[in-house]
Short mmCIF file of C-alpha atoms and ligand atoms in Angstrom, two decimals:
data_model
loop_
_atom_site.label_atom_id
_atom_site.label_comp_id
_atom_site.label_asym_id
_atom_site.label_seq_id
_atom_site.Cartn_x
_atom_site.Cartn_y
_atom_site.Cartn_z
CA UNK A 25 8.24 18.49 -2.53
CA UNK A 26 4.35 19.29 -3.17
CA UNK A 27 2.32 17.92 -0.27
CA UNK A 28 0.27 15.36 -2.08
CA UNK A 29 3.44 13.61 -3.33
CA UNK A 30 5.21 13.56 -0.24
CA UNK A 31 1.74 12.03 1.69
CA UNK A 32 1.64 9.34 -1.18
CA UNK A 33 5.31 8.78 -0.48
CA UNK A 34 4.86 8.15 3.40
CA UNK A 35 1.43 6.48 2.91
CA UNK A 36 2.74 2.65 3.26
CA UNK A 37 4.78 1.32 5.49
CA UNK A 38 6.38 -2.01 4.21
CA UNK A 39 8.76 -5.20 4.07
CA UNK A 40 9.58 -8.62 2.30
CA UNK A 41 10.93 -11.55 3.39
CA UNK A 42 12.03 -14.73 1.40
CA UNK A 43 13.76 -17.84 1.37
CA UNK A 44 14.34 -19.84 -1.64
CA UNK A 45 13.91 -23.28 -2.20
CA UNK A 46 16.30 -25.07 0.08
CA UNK A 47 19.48 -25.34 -1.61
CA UNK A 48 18.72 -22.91 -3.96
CA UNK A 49 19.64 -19.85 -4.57
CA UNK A 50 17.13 -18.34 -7.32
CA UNK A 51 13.91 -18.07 -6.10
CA UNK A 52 10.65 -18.10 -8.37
CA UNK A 53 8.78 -15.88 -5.82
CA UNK A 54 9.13 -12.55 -6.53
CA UNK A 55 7.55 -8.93 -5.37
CA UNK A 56 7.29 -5.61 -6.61
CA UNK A 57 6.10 -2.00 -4.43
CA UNK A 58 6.01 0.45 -6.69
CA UNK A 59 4.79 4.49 -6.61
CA UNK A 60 2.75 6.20 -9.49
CA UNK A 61 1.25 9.26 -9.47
CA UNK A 62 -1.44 8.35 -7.84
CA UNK A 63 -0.87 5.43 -5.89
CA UNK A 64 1.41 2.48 -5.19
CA UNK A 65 0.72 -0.74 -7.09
CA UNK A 66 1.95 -3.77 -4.66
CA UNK A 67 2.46 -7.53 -5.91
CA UNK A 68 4.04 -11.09 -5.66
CA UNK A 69 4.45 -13.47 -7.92
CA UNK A 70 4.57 -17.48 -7.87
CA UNK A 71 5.71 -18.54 -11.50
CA UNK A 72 5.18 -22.27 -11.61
CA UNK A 73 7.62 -25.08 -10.32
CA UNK A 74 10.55 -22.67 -8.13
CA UNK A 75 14.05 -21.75 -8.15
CA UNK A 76 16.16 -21.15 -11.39
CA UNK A 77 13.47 -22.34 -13.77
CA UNK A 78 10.59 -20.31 -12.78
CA UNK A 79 12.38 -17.07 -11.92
CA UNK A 80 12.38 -15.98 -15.43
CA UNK A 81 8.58 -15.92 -15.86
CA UNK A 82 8.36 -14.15 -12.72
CA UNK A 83 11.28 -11.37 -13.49
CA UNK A 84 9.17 -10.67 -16.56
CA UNK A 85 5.63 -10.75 -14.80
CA UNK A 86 7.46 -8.09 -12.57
CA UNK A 87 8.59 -6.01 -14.90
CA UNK A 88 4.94 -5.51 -16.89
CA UNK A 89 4.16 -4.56 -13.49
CA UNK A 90 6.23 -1.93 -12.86
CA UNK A 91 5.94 -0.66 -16.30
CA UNK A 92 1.72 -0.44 -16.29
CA UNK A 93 1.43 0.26 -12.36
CA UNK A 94 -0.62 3.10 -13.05
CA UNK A 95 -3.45 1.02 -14.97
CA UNK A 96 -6.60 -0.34 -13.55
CA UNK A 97 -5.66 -4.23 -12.36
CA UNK A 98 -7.77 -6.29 -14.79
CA UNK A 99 -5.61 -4.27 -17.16
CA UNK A 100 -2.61 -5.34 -16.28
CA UNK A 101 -3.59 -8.60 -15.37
CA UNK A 102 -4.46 -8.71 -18.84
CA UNK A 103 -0.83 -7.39 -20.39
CA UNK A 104 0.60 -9.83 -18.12
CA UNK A 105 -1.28 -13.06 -19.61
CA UNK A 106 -0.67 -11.55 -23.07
CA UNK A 107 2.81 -11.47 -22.51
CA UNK A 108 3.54 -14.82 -20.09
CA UNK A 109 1.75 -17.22 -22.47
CA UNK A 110 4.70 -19.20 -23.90
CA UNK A 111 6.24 -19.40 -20.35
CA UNK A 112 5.32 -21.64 -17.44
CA UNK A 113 3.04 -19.03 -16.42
CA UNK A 114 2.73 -17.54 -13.21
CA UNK A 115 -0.31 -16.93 -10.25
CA UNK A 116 -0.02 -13.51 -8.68
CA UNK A 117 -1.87 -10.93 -6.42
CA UNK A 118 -2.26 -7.55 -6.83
CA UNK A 119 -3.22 -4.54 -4.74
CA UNK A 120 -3.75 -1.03 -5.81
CA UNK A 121 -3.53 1.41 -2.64
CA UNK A 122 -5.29 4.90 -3.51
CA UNK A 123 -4.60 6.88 -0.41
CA UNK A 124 -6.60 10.05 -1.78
CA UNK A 125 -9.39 7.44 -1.74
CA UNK A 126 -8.10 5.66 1.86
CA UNK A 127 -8.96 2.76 -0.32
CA UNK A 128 -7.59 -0.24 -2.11
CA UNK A 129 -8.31 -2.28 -4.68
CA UNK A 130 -7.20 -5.88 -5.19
CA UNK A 131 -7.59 -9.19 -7.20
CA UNK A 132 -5.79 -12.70 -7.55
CA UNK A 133 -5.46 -15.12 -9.62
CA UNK A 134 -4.07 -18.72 -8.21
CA UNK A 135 -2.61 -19.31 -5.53
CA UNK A 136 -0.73 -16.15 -3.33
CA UNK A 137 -2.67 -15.96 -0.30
CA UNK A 138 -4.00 -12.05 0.56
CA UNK A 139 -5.19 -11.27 4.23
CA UNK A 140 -6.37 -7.65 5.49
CA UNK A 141 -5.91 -7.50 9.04
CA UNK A 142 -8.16 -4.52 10.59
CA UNK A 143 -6.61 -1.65 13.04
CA UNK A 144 -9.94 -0.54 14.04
CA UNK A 145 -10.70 -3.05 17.17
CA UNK A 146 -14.31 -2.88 16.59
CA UNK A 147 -13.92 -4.21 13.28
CA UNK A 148 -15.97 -7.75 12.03
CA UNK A 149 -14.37 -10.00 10.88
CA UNK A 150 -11.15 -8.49 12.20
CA UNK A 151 -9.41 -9.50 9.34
CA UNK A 152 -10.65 -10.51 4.88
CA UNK A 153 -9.08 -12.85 3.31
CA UNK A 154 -8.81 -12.32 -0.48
CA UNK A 155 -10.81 -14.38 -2.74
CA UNK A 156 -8.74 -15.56 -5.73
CA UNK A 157 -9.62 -18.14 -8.47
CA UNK A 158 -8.25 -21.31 -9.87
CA UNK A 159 -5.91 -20.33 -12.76
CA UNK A 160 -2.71 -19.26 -14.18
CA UNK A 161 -1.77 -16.19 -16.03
CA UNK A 162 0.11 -16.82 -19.20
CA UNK A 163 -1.93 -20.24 -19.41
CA UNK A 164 -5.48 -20.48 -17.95
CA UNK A 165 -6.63 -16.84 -17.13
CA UNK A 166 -10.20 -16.89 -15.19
CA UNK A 167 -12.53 -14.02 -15.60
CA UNK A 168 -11.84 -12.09 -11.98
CA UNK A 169 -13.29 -8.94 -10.85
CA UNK A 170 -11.41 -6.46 -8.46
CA UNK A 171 -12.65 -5.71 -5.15
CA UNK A 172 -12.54 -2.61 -3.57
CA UNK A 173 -11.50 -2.10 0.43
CA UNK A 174 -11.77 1.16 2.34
CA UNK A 175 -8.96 1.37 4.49
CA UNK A 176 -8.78 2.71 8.27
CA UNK A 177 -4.70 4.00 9.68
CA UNK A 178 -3.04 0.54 10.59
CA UNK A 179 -4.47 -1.63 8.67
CA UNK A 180 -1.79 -4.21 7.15
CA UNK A 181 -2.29 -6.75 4.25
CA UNK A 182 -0.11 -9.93 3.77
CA UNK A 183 0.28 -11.32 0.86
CA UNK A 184 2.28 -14.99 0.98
CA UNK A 185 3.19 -17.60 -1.21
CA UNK A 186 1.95 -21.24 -1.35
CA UNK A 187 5.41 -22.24 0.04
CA UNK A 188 4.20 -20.62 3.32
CA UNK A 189 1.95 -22.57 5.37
CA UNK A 190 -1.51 -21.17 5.78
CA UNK A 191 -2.90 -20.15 9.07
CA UNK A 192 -0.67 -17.85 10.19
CA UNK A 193 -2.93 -15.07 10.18
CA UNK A 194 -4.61 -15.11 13.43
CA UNK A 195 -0.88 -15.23 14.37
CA UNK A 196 -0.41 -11.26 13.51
CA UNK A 197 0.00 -8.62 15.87
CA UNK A 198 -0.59 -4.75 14.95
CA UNK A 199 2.16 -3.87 17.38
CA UNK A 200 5.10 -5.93 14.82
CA UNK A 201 5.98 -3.57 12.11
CA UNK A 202 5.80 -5.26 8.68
CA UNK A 203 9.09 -6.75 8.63
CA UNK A 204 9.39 -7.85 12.01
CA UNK A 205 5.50 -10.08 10.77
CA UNK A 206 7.28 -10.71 7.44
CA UNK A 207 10.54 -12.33 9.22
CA UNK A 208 8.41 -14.17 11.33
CA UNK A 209 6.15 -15.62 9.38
CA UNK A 210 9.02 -16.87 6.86
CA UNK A 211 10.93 -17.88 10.05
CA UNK A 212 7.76 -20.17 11.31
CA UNK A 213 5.93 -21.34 8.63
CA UNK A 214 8.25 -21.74 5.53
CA UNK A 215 7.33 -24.70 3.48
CA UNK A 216 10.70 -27.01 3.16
CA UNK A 217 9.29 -27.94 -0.73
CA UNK A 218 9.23 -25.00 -2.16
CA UNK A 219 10.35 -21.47 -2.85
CA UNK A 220 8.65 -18.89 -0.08
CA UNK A 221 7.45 -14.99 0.26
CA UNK A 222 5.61 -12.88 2.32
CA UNK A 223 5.10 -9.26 1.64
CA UNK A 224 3.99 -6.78 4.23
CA UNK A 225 2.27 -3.78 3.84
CA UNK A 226 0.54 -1.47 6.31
CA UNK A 227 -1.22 1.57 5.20
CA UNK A 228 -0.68 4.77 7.24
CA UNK A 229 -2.95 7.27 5.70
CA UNK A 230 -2.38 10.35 4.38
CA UNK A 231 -0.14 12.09 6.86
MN1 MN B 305 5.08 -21.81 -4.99
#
């Protein structure tokens, strides 16, 4: 395997967990991790209302993902909206890791909550949370601008759903590994109204 594939393929370290709506068995939260050549695209998806009706929206959401992971995000936040208006919509985050860079970009729209939680000790604020707007994609797109991060060995990013409790953050431990924080966080702060995901992902440089 060439070297620069193989140290894109070990940069990220990560993990999901979920619970759907109680009773349910479909959830409406969804999450993709994907690889392209030069990077990993990672995402989750809230398509409006939960379980059985929303999960459509968000399977399809998803799989524009996947399929444009190499693009810059405002261009596939746009594909997305093109494609989701007709549905019930969706609100998603989205980070693009560049490890050649040691950077990552990353934008929102709606709801899914986005914190970067620091290795380096020194660092202030120790952790960012991501600013998203008000909107939907597939209905009510906002005009958002990505934001780029430079990224230091450790650091982790959570991104959950609105059917997780904010606050949880200050919670988070370097020494978990992203599932045991993902796992956690589901286990402790779960919403009982509504579908619920956290995804974990902590970059480990180029290695
Ligand atoms: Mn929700």
């Amino acid at each position: 395997m060439p070297r620069q594939l193989q140290a894109e393929i070990h940069a990220l370290d990560w993990a999901v967990a979920s619970r759907a709506f109680p009773g349910e068995i479909i959830s409406g939260d969804h999450s993709l991790v994907k690889r392209f050549a030069k990077g990993i695209l990672v995402a989750v998806v809230d398509a409006l209302g939960h379980g059985r009706e929303a999960a459509p929206a968000a399977g399809k959401a998803i799989a524009i993902l996947e399929r444009y992971a190499h693009e810059p995000l405002p261009s596939i936040l746009q594909r997305c909206h093109g494609e989701l208006i007709g549905t019930r919509g969706v609100v998603m985050s989205l980070a693009s890791f560049k490890p050649s860079d040691r950077s990552m970009t990353w934008l929102g729209v709606g709801n899914v909550e986005g914190v970067l939680i620091s290795a380096d000790p020194r660092a202030r604020p120790q952790s960012t949370m991501l600013l998203t707007l008000g909107g939907i994609v597939g209905g009510d797109l906002p005009k958002v601008s990505p934001w780029v991060v430079p990224l230091t060995r450790g650091d982790t990013l959570v991104f959950s759903t609105d059917g997780v409790r904010p606050g949880f953050a200050s919670s988070i431990t370097l020494a978990e590994s992203p599932q045991e924080i993902a796992d956690r966080v589901i286990a402790a702060h779960a919403k009982e109204t509504d579908d619920a995901l956290v995804l974990v992902v902590r970059y480990l440089g180029d290695q």
